[in-house]
PDB file of C-alpha atoms in Angstrom:
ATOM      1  CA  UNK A   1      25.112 -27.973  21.294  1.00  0.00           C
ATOM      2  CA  UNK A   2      24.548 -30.846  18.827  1.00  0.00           C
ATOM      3  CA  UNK A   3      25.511 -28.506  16.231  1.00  0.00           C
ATOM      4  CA  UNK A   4      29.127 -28.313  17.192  1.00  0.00           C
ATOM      5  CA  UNK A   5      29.858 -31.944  16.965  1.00  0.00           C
ATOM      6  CA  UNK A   6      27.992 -32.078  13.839  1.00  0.00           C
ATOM      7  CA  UNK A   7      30.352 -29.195  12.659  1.00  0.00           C
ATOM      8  CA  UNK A   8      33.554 -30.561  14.550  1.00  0.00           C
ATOM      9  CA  UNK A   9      33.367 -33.698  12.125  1.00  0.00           C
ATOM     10  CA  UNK A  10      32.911 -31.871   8.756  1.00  0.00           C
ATOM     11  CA  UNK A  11      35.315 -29.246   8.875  1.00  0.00           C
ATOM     12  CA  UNK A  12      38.492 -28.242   9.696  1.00  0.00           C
ATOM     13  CA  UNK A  13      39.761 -27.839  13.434  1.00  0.00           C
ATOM     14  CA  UNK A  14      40.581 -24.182  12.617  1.00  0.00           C
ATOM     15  CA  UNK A  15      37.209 -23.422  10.980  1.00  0.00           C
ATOM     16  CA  UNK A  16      35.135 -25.412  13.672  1.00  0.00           C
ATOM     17  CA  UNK A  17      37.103 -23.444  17.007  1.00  0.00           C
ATOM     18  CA  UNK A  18      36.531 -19.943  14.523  1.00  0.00           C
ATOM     19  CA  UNK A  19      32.750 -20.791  14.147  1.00  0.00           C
ATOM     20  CA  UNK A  20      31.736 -21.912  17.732  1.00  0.00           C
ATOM     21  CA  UNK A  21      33.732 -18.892  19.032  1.00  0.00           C
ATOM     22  CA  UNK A  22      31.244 -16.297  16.924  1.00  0.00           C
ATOM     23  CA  UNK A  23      28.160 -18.548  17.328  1.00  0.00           C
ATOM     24  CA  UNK A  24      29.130 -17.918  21.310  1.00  0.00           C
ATOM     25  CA  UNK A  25      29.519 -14.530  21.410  1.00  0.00           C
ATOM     26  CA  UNK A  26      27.001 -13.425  18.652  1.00  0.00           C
ATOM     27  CA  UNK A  27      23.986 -12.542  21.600  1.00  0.00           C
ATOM     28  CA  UNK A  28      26.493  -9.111  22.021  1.00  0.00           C
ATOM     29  CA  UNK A  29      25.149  -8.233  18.987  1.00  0.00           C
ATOM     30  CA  UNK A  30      21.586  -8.318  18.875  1.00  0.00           C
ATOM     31  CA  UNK A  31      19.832  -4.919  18.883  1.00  0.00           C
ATOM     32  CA  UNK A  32      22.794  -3.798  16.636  1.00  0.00           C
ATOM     33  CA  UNK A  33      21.743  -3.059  12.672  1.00  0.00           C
ATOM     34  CA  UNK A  34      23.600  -5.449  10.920  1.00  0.00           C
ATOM     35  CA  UNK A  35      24.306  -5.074   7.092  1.00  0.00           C
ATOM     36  CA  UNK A  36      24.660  -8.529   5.383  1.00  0.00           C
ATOM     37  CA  UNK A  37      26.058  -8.071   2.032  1.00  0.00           C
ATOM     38  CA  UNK A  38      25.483 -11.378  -0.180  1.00  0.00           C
ATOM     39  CA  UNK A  39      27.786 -12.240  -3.426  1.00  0.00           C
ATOM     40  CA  UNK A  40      27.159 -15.492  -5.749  1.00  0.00           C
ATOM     41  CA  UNK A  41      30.472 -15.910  -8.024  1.00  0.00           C
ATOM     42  CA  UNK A  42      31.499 -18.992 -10.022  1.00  0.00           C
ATOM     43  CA  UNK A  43      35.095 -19.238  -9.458  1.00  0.00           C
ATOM     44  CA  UNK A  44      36.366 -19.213  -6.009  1.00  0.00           C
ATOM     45  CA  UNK A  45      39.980 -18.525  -6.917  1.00  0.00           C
ATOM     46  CA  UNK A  46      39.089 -15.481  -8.027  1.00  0.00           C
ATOM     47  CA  UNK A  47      36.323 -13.057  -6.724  1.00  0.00           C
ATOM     48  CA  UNK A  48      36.239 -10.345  -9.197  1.00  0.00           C
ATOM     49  CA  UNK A  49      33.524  -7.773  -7.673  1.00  0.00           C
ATOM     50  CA  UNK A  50      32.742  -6.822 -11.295  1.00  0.00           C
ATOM     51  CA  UNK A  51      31.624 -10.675 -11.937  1.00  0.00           C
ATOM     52  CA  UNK A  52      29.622 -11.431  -8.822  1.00  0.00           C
ATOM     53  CA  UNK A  53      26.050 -10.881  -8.205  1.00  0.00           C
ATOM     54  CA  UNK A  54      25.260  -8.222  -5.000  1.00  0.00           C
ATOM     55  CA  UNK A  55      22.541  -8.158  -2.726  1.00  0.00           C
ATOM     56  CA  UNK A  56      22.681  -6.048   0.371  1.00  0.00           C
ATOM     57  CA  UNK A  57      19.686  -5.870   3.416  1.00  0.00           C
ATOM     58  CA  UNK A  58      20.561  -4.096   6.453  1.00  0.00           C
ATOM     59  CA  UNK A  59      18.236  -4.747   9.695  1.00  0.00           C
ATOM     60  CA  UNK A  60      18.538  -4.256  13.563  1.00  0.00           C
ATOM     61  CA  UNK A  61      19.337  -7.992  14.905  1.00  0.00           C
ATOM     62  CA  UNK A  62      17.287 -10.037  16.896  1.00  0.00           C
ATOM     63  CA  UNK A  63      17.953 -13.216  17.412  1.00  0.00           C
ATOM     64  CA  UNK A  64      20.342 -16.259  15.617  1.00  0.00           C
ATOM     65  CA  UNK A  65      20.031 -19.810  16.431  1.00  0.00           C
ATOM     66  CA  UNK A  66      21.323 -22.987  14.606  1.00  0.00           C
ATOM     67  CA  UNK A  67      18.290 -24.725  13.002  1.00  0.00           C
ATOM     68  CA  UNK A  68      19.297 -28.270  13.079  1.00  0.00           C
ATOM     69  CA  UNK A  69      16.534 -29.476  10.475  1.00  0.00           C
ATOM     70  CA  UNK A  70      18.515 -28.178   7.344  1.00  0.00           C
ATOM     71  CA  UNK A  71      22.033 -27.431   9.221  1.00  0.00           C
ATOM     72  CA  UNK A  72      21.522 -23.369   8.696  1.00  0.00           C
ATOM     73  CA  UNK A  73      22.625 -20.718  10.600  1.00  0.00           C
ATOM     74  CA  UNK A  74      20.139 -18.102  10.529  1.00  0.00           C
ATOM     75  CA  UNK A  75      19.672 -14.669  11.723  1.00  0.00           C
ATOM     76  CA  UNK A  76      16.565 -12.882  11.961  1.00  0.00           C
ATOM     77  CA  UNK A  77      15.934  -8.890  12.185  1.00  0.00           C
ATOM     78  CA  UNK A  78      12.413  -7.309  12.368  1.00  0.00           C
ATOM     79  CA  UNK A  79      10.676  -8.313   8.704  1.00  0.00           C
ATOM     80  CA  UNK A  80      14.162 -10.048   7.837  1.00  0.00           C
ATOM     81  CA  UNK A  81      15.268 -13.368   8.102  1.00  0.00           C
ATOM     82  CA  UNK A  82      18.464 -14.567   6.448  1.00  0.00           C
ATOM     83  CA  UNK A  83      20.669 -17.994   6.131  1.00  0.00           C
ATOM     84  CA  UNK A  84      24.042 -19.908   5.811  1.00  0.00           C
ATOM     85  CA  UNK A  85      23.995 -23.396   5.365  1.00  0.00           C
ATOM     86  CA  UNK A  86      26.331 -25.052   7.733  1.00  0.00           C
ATOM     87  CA  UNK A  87      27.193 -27.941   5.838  1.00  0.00           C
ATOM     88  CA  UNK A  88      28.390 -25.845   3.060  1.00  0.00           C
ATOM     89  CA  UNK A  89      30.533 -23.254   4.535  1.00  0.00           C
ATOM     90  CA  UNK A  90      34.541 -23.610   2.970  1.00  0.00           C
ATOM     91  CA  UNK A  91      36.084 -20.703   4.624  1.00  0.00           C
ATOM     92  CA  UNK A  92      35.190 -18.086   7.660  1.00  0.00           C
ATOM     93  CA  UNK A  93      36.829 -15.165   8.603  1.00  0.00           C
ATOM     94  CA  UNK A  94      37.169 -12.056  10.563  1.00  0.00           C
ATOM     95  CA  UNK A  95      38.323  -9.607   8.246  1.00  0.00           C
ATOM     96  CA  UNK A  96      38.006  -6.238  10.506  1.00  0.00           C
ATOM     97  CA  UNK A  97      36.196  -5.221  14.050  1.00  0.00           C
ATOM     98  CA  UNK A  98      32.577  -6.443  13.642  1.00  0.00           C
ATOM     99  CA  UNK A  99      32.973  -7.968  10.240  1.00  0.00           C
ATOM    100  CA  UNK A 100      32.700 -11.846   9.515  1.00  0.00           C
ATOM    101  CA  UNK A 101      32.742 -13.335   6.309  1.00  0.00           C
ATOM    102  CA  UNK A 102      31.378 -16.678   5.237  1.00  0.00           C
ATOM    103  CA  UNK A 103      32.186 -18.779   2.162  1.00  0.00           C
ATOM    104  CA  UNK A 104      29.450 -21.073   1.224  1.00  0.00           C
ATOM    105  CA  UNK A 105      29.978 -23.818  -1.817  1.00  0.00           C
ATOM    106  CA  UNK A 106      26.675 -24.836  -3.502  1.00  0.00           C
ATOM    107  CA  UNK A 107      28.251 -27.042  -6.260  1.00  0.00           C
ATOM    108  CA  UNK A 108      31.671 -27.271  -8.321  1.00  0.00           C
ATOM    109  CA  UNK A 109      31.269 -23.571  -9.627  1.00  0.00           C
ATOM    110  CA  UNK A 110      28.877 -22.130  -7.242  1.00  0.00           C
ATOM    111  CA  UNK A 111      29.977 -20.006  -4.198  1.00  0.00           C
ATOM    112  CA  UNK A 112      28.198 -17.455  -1.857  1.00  0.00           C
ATOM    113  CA  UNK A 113      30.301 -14.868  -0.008  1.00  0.00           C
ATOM    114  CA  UNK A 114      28.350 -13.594   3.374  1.00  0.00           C
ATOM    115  CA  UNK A 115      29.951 -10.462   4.704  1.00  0.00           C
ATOM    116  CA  UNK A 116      28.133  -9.433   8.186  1.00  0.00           C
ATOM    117  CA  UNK A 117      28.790  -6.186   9.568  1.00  0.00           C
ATOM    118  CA  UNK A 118      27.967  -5.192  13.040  1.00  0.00           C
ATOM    119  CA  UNK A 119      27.450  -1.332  14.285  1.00  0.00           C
ATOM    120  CA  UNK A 120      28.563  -1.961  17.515  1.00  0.00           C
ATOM    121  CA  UNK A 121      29.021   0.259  20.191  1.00  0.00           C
ATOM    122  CA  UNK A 122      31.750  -0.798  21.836  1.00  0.00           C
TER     123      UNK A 122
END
């Protein structure tokens, strides 16, 4: 749990309850494929889908875990593995059932969007 005090100094009380709360519930969806569609953009006031660079993998999810050493989220799939660095997440949110997006900041003009999807059953 050392993560969550790391992350309840560095961010925002909104962003650290929103983050805990899927990091705590995130074991419902392992098994489940999972598409993770990755943008990198360069202006964060406006994500023009024409200007951003795609990537999408899709995988059955096994297992997430915080890896301290690095401050990355990271989930891992069979031949898949795939990260978010905690320290440089801006914004989070739910946007639909099963969907999480995360907003990563690499430097003044460089952003990643994460958008997870879930095919859950219930």
């Amino acid at each position: 749990m050392g993560f969550f005090i790391y992350f309840y100094d560095m961010k925002s009380d909104e962003l650290n309850q929103n983050l805990i709360a899927f990091f705590e519930t995130i074991e419902k969806y392992y098994g489940s494929n999972t598409e993770i569609t990755e943008g990198l953009f360069s202006e964060s006031d406006d994500l023009d889908a024409n200007l951003t660079t795609w990537n999408l993998s899709e995988f059955h999810l096994i297992r997430s875990a915080y890896r301290n050493n690095g401050k990355r989220f990271m989930f891992e799939g069979n031949k898949m593995y795939y990260e978010i660095s905690g320290e440089r997440i801006i914004d989070f949110k739910q946007p639909g059932r099963h969907k999480f997006e995360f907003v990563e900041q690499y430097s003044e003009s460089v952003f990643r969007i994460t958008k997870i999807r879930f095919h859950y059953k219930y």
